[in-house]
Coordinates of C-alpha atoms and ligand atoms in Angstrom, one line a residue:
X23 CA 0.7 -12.6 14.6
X24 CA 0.2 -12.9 11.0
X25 CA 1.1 -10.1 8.7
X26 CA -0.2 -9.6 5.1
X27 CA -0.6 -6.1 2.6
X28 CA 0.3 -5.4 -1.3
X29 CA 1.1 -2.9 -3.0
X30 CA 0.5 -2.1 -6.3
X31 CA 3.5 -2.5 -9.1
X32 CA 3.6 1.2 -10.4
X33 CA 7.6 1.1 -10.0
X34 CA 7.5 5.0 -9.0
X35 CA 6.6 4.8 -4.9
X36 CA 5.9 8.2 -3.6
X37 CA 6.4 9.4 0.1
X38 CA 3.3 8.5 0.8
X39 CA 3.3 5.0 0.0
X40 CA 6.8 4.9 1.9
X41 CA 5.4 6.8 5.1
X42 CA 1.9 4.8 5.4
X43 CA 3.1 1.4 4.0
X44 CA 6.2 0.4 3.1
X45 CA 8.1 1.0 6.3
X46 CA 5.1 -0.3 7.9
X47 CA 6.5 -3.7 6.2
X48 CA 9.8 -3.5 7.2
X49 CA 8.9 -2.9 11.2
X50 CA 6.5 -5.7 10.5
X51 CA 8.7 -8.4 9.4
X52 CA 10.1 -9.3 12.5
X53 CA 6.6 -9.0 14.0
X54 CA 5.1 -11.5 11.9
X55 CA 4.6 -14.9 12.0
X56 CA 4.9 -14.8 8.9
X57 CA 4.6 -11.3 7.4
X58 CA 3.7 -11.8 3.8
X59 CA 3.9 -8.8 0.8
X60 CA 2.1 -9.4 -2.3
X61 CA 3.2 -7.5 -5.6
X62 CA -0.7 -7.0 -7.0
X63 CA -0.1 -7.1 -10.5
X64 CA -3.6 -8.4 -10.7
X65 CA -5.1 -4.9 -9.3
X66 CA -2.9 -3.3 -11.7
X67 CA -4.7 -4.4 -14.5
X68 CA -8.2 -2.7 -13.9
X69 CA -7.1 0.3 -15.1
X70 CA -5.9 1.3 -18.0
X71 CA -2.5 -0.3 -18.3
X72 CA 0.7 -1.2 -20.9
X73 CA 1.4 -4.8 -21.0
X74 CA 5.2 -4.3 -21.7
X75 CA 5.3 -2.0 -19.0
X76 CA 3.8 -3.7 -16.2
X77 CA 6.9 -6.5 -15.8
X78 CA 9.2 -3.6 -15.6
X79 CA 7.4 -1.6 -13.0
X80 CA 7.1 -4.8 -11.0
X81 CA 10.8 -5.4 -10.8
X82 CA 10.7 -2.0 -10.2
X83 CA 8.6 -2.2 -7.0
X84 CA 10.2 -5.5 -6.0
X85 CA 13.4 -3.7 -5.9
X86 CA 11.9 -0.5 -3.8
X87 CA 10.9 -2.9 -1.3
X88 CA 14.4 -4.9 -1.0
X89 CA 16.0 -1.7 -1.0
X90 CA 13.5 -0.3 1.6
X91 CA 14.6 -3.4 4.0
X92 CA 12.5 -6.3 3.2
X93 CA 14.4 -9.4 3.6
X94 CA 13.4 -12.4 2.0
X95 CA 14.7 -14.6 4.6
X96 CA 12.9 -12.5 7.3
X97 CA 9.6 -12.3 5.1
X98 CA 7.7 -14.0 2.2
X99 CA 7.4 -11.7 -1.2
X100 CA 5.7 -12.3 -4.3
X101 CA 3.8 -11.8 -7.1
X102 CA -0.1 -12.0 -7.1
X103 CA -0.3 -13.1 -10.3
X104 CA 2.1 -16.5 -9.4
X105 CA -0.5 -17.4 -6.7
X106 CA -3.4 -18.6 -8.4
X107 CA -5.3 -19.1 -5.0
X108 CA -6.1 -15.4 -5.0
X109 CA -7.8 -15.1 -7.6
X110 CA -10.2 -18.8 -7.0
X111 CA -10.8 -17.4 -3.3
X112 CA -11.9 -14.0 -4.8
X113 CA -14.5 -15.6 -7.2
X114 CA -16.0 -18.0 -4.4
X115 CA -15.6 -15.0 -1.8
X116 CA -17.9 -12.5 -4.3
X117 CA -20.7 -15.2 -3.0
X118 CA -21.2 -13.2 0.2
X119 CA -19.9 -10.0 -1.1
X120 CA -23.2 -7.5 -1.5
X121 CA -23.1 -5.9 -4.1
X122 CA -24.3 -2.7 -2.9
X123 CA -21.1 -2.5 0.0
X124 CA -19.2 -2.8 -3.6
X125 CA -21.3 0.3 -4.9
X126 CA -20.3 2.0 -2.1
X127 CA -16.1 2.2 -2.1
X128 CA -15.1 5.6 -2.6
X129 CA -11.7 3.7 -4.9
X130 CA -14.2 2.8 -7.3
X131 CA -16.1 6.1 -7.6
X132 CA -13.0 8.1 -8.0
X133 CA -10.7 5.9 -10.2
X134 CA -13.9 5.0 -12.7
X135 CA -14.3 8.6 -12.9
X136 CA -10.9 9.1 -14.2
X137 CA -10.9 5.8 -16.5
X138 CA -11.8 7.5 -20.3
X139 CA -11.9 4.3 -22.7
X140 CA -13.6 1.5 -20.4
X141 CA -14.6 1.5 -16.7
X142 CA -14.1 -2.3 -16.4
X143 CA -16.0 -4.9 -14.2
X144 CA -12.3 -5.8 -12.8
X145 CA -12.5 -2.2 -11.1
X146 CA -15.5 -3.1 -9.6
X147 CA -14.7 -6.1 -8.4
X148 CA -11.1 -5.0 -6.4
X149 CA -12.1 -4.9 -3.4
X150 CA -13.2 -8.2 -3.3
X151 CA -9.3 -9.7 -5.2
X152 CA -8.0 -7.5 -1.9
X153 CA -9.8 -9.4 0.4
X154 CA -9.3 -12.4 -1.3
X155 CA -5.7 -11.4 -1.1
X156 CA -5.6 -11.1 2.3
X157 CA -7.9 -13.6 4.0
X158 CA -6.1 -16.7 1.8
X159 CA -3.2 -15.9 4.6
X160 CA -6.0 -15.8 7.1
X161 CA -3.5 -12.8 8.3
X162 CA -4.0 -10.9 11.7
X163 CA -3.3 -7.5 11.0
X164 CA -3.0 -5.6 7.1
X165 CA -0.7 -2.5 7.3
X166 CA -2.1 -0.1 5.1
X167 CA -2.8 3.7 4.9
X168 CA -5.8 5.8 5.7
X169 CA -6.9 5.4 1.9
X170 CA -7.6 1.7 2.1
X171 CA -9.6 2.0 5.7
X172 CA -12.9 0.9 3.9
X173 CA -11.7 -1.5 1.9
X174 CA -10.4 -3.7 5.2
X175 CA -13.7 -2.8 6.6
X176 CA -15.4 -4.4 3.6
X177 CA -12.6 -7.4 4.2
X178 CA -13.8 -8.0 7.2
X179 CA -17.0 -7.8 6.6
X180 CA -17.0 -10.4 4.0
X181 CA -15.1 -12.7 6.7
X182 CA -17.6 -12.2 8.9
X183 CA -20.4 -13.4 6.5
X184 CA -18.6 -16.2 5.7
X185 CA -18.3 -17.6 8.6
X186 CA -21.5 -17.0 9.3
X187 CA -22.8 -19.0 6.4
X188 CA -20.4 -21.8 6.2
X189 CA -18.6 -22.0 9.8
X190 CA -15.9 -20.4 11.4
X191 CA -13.2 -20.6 8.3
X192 CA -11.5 -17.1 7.7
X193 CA -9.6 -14.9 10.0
X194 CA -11.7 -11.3 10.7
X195 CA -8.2 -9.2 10.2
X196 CA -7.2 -5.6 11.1
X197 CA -5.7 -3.4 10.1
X198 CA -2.5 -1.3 11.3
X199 CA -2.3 2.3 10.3
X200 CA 0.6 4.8 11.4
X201 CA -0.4 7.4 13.9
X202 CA 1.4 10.1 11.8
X203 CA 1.6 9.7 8.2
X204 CA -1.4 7.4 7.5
X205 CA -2.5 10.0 4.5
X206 CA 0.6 11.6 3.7
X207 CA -0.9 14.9 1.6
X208 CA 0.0 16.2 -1.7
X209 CA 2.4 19.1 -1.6
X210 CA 0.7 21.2 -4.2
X211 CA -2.4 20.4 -2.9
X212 CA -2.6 19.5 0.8
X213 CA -5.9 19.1 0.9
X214 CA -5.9 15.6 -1.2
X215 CA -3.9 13.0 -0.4
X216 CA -0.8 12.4 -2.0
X217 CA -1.2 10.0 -4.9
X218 CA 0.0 8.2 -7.7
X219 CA -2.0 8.7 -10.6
X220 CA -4.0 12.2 -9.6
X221 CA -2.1 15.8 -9.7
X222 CA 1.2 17.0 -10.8
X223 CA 4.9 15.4 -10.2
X224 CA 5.7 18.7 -8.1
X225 CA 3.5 17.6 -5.4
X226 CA 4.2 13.7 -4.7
X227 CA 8.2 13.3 -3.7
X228 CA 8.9 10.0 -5.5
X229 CA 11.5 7.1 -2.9
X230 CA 14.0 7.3 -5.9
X231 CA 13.9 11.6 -6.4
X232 CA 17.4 12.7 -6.4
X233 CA 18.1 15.1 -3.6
X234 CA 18.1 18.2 -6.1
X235 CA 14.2 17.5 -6.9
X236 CA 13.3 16.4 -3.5
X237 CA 14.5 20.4 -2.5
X238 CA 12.6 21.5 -5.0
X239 CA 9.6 20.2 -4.5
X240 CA 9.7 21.0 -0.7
X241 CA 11.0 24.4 -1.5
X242 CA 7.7 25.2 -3.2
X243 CA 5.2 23.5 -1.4
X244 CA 2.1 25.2 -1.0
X245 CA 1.8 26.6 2.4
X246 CA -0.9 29.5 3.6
X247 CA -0.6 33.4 4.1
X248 CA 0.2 33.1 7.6
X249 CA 3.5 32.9 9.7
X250 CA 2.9 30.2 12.2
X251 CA 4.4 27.2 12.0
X252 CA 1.8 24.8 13.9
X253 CA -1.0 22.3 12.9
X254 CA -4.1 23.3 12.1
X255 CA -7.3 22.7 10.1
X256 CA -6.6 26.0 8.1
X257 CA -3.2 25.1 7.7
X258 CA -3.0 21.9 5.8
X259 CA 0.4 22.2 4.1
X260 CA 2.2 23.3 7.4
X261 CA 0.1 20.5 8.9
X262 CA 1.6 17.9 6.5
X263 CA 5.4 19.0 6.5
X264 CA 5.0 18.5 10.5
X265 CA 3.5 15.4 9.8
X266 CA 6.2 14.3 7.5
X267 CA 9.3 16.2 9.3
X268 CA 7.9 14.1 12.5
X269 CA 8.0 11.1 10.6
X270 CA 11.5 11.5 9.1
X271 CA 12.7 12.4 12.2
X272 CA 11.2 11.0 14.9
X273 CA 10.8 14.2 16.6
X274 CA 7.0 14.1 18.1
X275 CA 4.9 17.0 16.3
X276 CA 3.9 19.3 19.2
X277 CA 8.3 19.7 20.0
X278 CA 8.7 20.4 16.3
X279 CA 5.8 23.6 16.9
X280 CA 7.7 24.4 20.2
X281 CA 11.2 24.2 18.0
X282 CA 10.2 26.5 15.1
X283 CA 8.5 28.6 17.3
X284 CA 9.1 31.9 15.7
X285 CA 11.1 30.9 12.3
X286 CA 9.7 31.5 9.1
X287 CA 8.4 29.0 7.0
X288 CA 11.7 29.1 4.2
X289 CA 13.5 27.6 7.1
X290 CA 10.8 25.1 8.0
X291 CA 10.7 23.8 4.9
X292 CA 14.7 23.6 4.1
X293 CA 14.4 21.1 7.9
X294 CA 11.9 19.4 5.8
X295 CA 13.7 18.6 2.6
X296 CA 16.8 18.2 4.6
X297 CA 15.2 15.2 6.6
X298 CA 13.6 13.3 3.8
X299 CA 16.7 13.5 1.8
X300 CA 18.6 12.0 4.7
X301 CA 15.4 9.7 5.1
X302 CA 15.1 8.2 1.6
X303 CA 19.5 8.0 0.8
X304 CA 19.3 4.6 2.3
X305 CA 16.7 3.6 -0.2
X306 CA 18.0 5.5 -3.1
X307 CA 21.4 4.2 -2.6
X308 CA 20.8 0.7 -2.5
X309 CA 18.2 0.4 -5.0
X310 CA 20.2 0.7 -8.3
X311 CA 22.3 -2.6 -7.9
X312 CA 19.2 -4.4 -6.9
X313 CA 17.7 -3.6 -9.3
X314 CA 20.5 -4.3 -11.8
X315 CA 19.7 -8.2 -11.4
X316 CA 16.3 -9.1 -12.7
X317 CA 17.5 -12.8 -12.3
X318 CA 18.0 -12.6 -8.5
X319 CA 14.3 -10.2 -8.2
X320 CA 13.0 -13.3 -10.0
X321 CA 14.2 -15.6 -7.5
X322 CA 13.3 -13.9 -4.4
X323 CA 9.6 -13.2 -6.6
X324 CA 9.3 -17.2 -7.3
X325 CA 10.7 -18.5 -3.6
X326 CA 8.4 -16.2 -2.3
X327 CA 5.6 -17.8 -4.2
X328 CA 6.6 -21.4 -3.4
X329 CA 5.9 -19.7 0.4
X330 CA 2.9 -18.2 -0.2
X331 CA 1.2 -20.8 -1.6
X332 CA 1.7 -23.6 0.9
X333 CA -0.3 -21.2 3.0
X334 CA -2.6 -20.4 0.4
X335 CA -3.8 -23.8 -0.9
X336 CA -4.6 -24.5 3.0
X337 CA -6.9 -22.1 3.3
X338 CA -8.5 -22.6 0.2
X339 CA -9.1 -26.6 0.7
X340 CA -10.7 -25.3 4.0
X341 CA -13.0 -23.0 2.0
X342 CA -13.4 -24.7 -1.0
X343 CA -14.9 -27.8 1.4
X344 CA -16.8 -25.4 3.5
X345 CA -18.8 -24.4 0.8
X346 CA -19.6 -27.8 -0.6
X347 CA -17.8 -27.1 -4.4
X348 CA -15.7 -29.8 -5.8
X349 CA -14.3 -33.2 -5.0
X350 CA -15.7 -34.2 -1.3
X351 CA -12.8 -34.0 1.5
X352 CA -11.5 -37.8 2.4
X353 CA -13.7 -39.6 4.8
Ligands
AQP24 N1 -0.7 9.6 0.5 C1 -0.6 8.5 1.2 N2 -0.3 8.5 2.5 C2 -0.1 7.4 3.2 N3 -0.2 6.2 2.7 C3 -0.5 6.1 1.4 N4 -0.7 5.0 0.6 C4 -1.1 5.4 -0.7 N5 -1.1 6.8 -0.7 C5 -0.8 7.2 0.6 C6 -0.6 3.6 1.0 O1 0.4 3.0 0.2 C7 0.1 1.6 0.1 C8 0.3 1.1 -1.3 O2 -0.5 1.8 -2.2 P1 -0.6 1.3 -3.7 O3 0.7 1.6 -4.4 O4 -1.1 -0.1 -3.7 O5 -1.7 2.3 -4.3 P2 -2.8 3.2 -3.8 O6 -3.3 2.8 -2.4 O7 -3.9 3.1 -4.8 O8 -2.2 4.6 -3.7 P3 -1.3 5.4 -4.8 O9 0.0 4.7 -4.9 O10 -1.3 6.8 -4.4 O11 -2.1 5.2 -6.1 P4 -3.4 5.9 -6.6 O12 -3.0 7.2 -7.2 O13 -3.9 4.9 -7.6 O14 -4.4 6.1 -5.5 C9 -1.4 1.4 0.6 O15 -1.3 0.8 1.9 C10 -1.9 2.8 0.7 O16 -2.8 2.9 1.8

């Protein structure tokens, strides 16, 4: 079973990200044969962006992830960027990408919405780097959350059309998202998802939060008028803390509803904060000394590259010859 998902270098991982992928990894990387995480400083760049900043947030990440669990020895990590593969499969992928299932990915409408100078072509074109991404490891199964469900879709769409055309070449992948915590929901606003780059820091709990803000922001989650602590559709922030206390836990939902039968919600939500703080201190705890060593995040970044693009460059000869561009295979 071959694993592959990335993850964007923002450095500042919320729950959410944690919950839907990034523990997803770390299950996975003993599953996979091999399972492969790509930093996507690539995707990073089709939004508004610093350049000084970006190689700081991706150490940043790099170390969230080896702090999470990810061990290089057990998995390969890199950088997008170090992988040149991606970015020549994504070009000669966009040849059986439609351009009207691009028009169509709700990441596009929302994040061009938000983008104020430019709303570049790179945005646009995402979906199609993601797929690249993924089918270069002609990888099995994607962990993700429920955000990026139509963008495998389109993945394996494009797989499927390419095979079509030019023989049986790429691996149709799927993906793998959690039961409970696949959309992890903001805490201010539990009716959007929680999210990096939309809504205020009191309703995303960041992996690094120190235990004081983490109470905080639990303490004054949005909840409704009611007393009951169960899930609901017109109880979306109870809904989510059961969600997330189930996760953090492993307590199953419907015996945390039978456990708080009767309590008030200022309880509840104390058993929430108090799980993820106990949830996240592994994480937190490790993070700073990895982090310490950009040398050593280099190396892991660069070995991992070495990895990823023995695999890589295989699949793209195979492509590259498929569609008849460049120098003809060896007779
Ligand atoms: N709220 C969420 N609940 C569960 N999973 C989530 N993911 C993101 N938000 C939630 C999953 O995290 C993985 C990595 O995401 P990313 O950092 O590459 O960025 P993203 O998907 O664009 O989500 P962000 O971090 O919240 O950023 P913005 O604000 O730009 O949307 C993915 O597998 C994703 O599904």
């Amino acid at each position: 079973m071959r694993i592959f998902s990335g993850i964007q270098p923002t450095g500042r991982k919320h729950l959410g990200n944690y919950i839907g992928a990034i523990r997803q990894y770390v299950e996975g990387q003993d599953r996979g044969d091999p399972a492969v995480f790509c930093i996507v400083d690539l995707h990073a760049i089709t939004v508004a962006y610093d350049p000084k900043e970006l190689r700081e947030r991706l150490y940043d990440t790099t170390a969230i992830l080896l702090a999470a669990g990810l061990d290089p020895a057990r998995c390969i990590l890199f950088r997008q960027s170090d992988v040149h593969e991606h970015t020549e499969l994504a070009w000669l992928l966009g040849a059986v990408c439609a351009h009207g299932d691009l028009n169509r990915m709700h990441q596009f409408k929302d994040k061009s919405a938000t983008q104020r100078e430019l709303v570049s072509a790179g945005l646009f074109f995402y979906p199609v780097l993601q797929a690249a991404d993924v089918l270069a490891y002609r990888a099995d199964e994607v962990p993700v959350g429920e955000d990026q469900r139509q963008h495998i879709e389109l993945m394996r769409e494009i797989a499927r059309r390419f095979n079509e055309r030019f023989g049986e070449t790429l691996v149709v992948p799927d993906h793998r998202i959690p039961e409970i915590g696949a959309k992890v929901m903001d805490l201010q606003e539990p009716e959007r998802k929680m999210s990096t780059t939309v809504g205020a820091d009191s309703g995303r709990v960041y992996v690094l939060d120190e235990e004081k803000a983490i109470r905080k922001k639990f303490g004054s989650a949005v909840t409704d008028s009611g007393r009951e602590i169960r899930r609901g559709e017109d109880k979306a922030g109870i809904t989510n803390l059961i969600g997330i206390l189930s996760v953090a836990t492993g307590v199953p939902e419907a015996q945390i509803e039978a456990d708080f039968e009767g309590k008030g919600y200022g309880d509840f939500k104390k058993a929430v904060a108090d799980a993820v703080v106990e949830f996240l201190a592994p994480v937190r705890e490790a993070y700073p000394e990895i982090r310490a060593d950009e040398g050593a995040l280099e190396l892991v970044l660069s070995n991992g590259a070495d990895r990823a693009r023995e695999i890589a460059s295989r699949t793209l000869e195979d492509v590259r010859t498929a569609m008849g561009v460049g120098v003809p295979p060896a007779r």
